[in-house]
CSV table of C-alpha atoms and ligand atoms in Angstrom, one decimal:
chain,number,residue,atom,x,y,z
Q,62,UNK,CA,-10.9,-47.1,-116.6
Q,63,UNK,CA,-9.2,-46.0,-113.5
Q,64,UNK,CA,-11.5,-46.8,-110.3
Q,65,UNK,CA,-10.3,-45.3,-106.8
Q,66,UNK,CA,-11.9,-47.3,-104.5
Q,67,UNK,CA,-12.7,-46.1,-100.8
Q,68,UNK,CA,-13.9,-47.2,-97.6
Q,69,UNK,CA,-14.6,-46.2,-94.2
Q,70,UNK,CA,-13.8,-42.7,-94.0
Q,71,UNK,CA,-15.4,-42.6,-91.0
Q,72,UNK,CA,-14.9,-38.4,-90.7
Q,73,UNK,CA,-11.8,-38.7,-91.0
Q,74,UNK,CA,-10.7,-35.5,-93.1
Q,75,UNK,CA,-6.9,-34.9,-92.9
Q,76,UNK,CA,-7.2,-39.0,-93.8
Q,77,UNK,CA,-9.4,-38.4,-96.9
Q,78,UNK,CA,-7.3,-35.1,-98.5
Q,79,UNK,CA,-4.3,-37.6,-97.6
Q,80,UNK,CA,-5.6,-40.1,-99.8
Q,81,UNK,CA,-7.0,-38.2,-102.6
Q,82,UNK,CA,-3.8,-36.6,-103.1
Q,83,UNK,CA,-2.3,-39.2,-103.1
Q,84,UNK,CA,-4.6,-41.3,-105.6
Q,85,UNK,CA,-3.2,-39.7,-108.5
Q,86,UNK,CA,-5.9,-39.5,-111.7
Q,87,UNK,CA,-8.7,-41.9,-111.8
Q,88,UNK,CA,-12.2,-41.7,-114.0
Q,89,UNK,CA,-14.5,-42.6,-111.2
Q,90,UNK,CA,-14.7,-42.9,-107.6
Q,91,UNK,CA,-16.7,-45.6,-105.4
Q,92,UNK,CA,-17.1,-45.0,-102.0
Q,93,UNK,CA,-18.1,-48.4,-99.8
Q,94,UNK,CA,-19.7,-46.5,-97.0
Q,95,UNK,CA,-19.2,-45.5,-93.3
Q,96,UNK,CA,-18.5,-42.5,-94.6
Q,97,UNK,CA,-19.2,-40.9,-90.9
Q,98,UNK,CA,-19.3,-42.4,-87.4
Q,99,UNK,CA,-15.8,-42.1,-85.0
Q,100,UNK,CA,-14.3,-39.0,-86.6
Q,101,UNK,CA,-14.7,-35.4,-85.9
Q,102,UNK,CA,-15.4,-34.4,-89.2
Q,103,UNK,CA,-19.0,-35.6,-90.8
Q,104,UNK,CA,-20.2,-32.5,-92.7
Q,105,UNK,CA,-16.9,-31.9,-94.2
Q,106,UNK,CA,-16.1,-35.7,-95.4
Q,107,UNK,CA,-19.8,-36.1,-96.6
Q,108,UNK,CA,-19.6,-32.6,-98.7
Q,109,UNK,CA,-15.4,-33.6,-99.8
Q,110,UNK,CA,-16.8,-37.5,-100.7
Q,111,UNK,CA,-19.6,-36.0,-102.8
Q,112,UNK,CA,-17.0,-33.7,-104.9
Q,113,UNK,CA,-15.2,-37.0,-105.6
Q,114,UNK,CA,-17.7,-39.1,-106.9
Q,115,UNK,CA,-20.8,-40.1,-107.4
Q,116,UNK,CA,-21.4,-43.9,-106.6
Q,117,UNK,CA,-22.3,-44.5,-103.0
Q,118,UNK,CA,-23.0,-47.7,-100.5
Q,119,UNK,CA,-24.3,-47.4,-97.6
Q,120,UNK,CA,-22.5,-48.7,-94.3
Q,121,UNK,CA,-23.7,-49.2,-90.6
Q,122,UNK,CA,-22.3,-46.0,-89.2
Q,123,UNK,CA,-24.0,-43.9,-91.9
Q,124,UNK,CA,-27.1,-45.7,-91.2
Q,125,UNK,CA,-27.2,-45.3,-87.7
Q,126,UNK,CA,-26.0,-41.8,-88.0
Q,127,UNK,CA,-28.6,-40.9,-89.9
Q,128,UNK,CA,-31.2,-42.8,-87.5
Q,129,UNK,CA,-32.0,-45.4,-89.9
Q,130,UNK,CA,-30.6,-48.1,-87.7
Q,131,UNK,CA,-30.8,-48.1,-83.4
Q,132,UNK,CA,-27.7,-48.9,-81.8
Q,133,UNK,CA,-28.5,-52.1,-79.6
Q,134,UNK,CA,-26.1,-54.0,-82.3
Q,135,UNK,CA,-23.2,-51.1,-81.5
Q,136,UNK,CA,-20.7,-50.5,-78.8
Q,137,UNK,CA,-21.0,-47.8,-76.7
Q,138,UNK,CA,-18.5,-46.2,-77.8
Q,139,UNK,CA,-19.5,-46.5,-81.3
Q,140,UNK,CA,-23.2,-45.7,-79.8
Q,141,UNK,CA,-22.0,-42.3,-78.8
Q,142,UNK,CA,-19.7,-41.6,-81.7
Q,143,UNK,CA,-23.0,-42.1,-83.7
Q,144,UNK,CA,-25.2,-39.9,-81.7
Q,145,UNK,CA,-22.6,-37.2,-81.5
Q,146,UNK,CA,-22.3,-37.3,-85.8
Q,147,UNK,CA,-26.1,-37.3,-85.7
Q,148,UNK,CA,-26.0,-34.2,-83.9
Q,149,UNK,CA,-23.4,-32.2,-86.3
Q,150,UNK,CA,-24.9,-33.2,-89.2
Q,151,UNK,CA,-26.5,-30.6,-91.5
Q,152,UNK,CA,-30.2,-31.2,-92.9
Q,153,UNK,CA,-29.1,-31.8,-96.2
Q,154,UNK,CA,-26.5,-34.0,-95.4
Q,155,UNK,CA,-28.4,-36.0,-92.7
Q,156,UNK,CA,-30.8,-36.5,-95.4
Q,157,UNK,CA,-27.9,-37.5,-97.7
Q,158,UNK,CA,-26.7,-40.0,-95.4
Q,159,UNK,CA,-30.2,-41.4,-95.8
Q,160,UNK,CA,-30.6,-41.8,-99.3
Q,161,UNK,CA,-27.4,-44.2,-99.5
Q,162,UNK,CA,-28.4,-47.5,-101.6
Q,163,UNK,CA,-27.6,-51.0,-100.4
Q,164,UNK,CA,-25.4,-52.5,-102.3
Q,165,UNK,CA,-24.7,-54.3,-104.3
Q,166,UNK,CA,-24.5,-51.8,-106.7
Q,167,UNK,CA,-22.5,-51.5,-110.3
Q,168,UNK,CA,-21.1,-48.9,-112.7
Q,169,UNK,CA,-23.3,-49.8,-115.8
Q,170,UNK,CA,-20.2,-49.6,-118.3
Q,171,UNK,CA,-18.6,-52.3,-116.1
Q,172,UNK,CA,-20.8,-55.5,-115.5
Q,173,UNK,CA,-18.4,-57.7,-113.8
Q,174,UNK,CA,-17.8,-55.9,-110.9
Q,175,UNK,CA,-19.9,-55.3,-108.2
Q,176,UNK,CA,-19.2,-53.1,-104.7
Q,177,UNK,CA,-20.7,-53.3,-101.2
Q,178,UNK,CA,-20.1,-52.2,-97.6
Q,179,UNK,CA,-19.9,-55.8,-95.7
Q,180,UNK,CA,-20.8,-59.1,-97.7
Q,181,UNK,CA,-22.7,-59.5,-101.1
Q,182,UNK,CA,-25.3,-61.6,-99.1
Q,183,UNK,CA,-25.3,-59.1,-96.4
Q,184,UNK,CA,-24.7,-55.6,-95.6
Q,185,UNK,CA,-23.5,-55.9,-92.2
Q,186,UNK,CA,-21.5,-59.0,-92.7
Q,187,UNK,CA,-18.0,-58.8,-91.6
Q,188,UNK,CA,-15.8,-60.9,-94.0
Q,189,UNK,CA,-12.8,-61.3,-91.7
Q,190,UNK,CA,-11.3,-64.7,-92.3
Q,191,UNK,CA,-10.8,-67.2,-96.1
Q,192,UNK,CA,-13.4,-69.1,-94.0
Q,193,UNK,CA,-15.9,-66.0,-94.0
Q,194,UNK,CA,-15.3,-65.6,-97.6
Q,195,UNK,CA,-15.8,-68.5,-99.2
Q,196,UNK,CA,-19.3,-68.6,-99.4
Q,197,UNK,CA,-20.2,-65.1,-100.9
Q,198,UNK,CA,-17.3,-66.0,-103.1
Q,199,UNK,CA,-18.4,-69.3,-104.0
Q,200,UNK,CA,-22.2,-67.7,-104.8
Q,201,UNK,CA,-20.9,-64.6,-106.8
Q,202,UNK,CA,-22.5,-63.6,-109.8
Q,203,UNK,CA,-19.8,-61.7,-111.1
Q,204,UNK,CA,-16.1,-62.0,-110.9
Q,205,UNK,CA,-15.1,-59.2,-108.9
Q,206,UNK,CA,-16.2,-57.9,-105.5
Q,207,UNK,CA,-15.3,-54.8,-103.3
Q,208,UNK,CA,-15.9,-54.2,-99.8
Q,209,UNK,CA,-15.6,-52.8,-96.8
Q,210,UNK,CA,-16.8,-52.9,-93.5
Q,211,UNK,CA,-13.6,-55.0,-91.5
Q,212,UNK,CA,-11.1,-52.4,-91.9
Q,213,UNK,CA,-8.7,-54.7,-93.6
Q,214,UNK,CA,-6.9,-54.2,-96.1
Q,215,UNK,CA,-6.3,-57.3,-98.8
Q,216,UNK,CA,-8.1,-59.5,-100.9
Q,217,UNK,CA,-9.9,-63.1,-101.3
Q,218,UNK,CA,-10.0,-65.4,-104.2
Q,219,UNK,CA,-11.4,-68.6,-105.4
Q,220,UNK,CA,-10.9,-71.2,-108.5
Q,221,UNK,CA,-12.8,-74.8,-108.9
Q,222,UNK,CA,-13.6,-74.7,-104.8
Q,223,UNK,CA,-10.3,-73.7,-103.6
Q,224,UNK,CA,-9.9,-70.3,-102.0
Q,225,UNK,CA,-6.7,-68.1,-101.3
Q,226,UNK,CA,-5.7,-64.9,-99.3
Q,227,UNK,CA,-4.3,-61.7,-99.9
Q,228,UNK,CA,-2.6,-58.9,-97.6
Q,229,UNK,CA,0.0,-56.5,-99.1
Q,230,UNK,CA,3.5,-57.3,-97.9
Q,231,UNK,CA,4.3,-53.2,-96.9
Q,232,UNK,CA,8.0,-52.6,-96.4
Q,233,UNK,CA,7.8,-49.5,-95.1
Q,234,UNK,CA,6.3,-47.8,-92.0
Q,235,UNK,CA,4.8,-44.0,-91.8
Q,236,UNK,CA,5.8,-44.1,-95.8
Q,237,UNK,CA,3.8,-43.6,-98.9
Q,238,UNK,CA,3.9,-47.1,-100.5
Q,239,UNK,CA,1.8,-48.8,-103.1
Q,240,UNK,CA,1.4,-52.4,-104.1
Q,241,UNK,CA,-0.2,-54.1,-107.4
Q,242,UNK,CA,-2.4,-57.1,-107.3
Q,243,UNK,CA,-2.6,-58.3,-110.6
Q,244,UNK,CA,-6.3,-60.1,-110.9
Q,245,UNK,CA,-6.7,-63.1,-113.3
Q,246,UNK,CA,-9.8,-63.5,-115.3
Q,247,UNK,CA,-11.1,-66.5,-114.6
Q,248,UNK,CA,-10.7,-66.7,-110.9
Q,249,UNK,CA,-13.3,-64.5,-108.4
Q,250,UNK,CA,-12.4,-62.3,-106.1
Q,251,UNK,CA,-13.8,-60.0,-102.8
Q,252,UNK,CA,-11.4,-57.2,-102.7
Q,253,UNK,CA,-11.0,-54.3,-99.5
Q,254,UNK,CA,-9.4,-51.7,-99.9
Q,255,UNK,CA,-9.1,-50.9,-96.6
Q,256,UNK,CA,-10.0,-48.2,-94.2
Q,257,UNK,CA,-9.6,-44.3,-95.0
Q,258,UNK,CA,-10.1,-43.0,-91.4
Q,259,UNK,CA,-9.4,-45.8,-89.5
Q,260,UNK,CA,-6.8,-48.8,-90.8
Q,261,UNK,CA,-7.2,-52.0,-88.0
Q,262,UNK,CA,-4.4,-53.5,-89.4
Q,263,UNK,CA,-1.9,-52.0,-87.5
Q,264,UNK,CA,-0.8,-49.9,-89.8
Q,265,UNK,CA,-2.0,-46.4,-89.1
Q,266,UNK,CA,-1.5,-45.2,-92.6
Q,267,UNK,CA,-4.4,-44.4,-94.7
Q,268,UNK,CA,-5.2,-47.4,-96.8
Q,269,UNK,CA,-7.2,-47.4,-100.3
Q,270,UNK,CA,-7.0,-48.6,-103.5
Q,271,UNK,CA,-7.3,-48.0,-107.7
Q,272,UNK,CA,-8.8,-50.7,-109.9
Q,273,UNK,CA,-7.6,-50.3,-113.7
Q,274,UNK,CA,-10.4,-51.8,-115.0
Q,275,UNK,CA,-8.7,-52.0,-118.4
Q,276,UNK,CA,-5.2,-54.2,-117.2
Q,277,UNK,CA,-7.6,-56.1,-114.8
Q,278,UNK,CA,-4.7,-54.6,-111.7
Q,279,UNK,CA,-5.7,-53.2,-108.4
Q,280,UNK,CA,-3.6,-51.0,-106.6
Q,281,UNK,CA,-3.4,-50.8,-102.9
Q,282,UNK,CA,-1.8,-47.8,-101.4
Q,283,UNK,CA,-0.8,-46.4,-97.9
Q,284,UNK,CA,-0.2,-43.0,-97.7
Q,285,UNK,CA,1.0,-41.2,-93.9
Q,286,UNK,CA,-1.2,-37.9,-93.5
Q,287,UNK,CA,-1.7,-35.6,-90.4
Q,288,UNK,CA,-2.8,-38.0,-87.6
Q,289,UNK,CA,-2.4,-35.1,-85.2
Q,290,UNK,CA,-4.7,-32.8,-86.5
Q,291,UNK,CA,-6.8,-35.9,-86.4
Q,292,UNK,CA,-6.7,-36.6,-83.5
Q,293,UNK,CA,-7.3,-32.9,-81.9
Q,294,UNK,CA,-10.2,-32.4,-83.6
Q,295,UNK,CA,-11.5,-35.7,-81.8
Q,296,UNK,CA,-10.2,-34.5,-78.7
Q,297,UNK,CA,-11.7,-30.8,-79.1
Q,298,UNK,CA,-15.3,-32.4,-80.1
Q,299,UNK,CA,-15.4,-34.2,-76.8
Q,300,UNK,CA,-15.5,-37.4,-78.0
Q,301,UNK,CA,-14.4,-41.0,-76.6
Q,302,UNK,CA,-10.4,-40.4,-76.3
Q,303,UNK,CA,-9.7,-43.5,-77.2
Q,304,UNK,CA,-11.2,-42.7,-81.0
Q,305,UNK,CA,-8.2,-40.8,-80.8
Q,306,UNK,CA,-5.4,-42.8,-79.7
Q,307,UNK,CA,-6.7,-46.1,-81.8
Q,308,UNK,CA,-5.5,-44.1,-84.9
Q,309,UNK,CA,-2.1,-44.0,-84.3
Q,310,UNK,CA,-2.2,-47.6,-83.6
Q,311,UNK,CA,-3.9,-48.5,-86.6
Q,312,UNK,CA,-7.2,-50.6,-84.7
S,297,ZN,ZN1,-16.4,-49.0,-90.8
């Protein structure tokens, strides 16, 4: 089975038809959440993510979009980013937003893998660092974990107590590219596939990734799409400029 895997779209359109068109075929689609919040585009990236697939996790931004979280724990500029989105958002998809699970959750065909938005002990964990990974990875129940939440693209692992780190070594800038992680079987792993609408990595390309399920591979991928158009439709909904101009420095 073919998986795409994304994460924090964050409303970002032009970076979401980027990526799908990219992505090539796949059987199912998993979406890690903060699918809203700092982009200009939160009806049309809910309604485009639905179309795509249909196994959700809920992340910070769509809960306090959706007024399921207050923002004392957010920046302001995140703060207003979140009020603005809460404001756009249809009925129907503000109560969308709202019916997001917590993860974990699981495709029932495929038991040993799980997907979340921050850690598998917590939601709103940010896994970061080897350090901050070792001990969800050392207390997983299955052998592979996907998440979001950092905006980082790359993966952890861990075998018998000792615990390893993964970024894709890109060769290209502003280029399509794709890189294969082959997993191994009995080794654990948390695995991001980085941020849709809103790469930190400094790499402003939009990052996700394909999980064949079958060959045990994951995919990343970086594809360029229209950070301009991106970018003026922040600028034109009167949000925080600097929304903007973090995109095309990839934090
Ligand atoms: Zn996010």
């Amino acid at each position: 089975m073919r998986i795409l895997v994304l994460s924090d779209i964050h409303g970002n359109l032009d970076a979401l038809e980027a990526s799908l068109a990219a992505a090539g075929p796949y059987d199912v689609a998993v979406n890690l959440g903060d699918i809203v919040g700092y982009g200009a585009s939160p009806n049309e990236v809910i309604e485009r993510s639905r179309e795509v697939g249909k196994y959700f996790v809920r992340g910070n931004h769509d809960r306090a979009s959706s007024g399921l979280m207050d923002l004392k724990d957010f920046n302001p500029i995140a703060g207003l980013a979140a009020l603005w989105t809460r404001d756009q958002l249809t009925p129907e998809n503000l109560e969308w937003l709202r019916s997001l699970p917590q993860g974990p959750i699981q495709i029932p065909e495929l038991p040993e893998i799980q997907f979340v938005h921050g850690s598998p002990i917590d939601e709103d964990e940010y896994v970061v660092t080897l350090h901050d990974a070792l001990a969800p990875l050392s207390a997983l129940p299955v052998s592979v974990t996907f998440f979001g939440h950092t905006h980082l693209q790359g993966a952890f692992s861990f075998k018998v107590a000792v615990g390893d780190a993964f970024r894709p070594p890109y060769k290209t800038i502003g280029q399509s590219e794709t890189m294969q992680f082959a997993l191994k079987k009995d080794v654990r792993y948390l695995i991001n596939p980085g941020s849709v609408g809103q790469p930190r990595d400094g790499d402003w390309r939009a990052a996700f990734a394909i999980f064949d399920s079958d060959k045990w591979i994951v995919t990343f991928q970086r594809v360029p799409y229209n950070l301009k158009s991106a970018q003026d439709r922040i600028f034109a909904a009167n949000l925080p400029q600097r929304l903007a101009t973090r995109l095309a420095a990839g934090r």
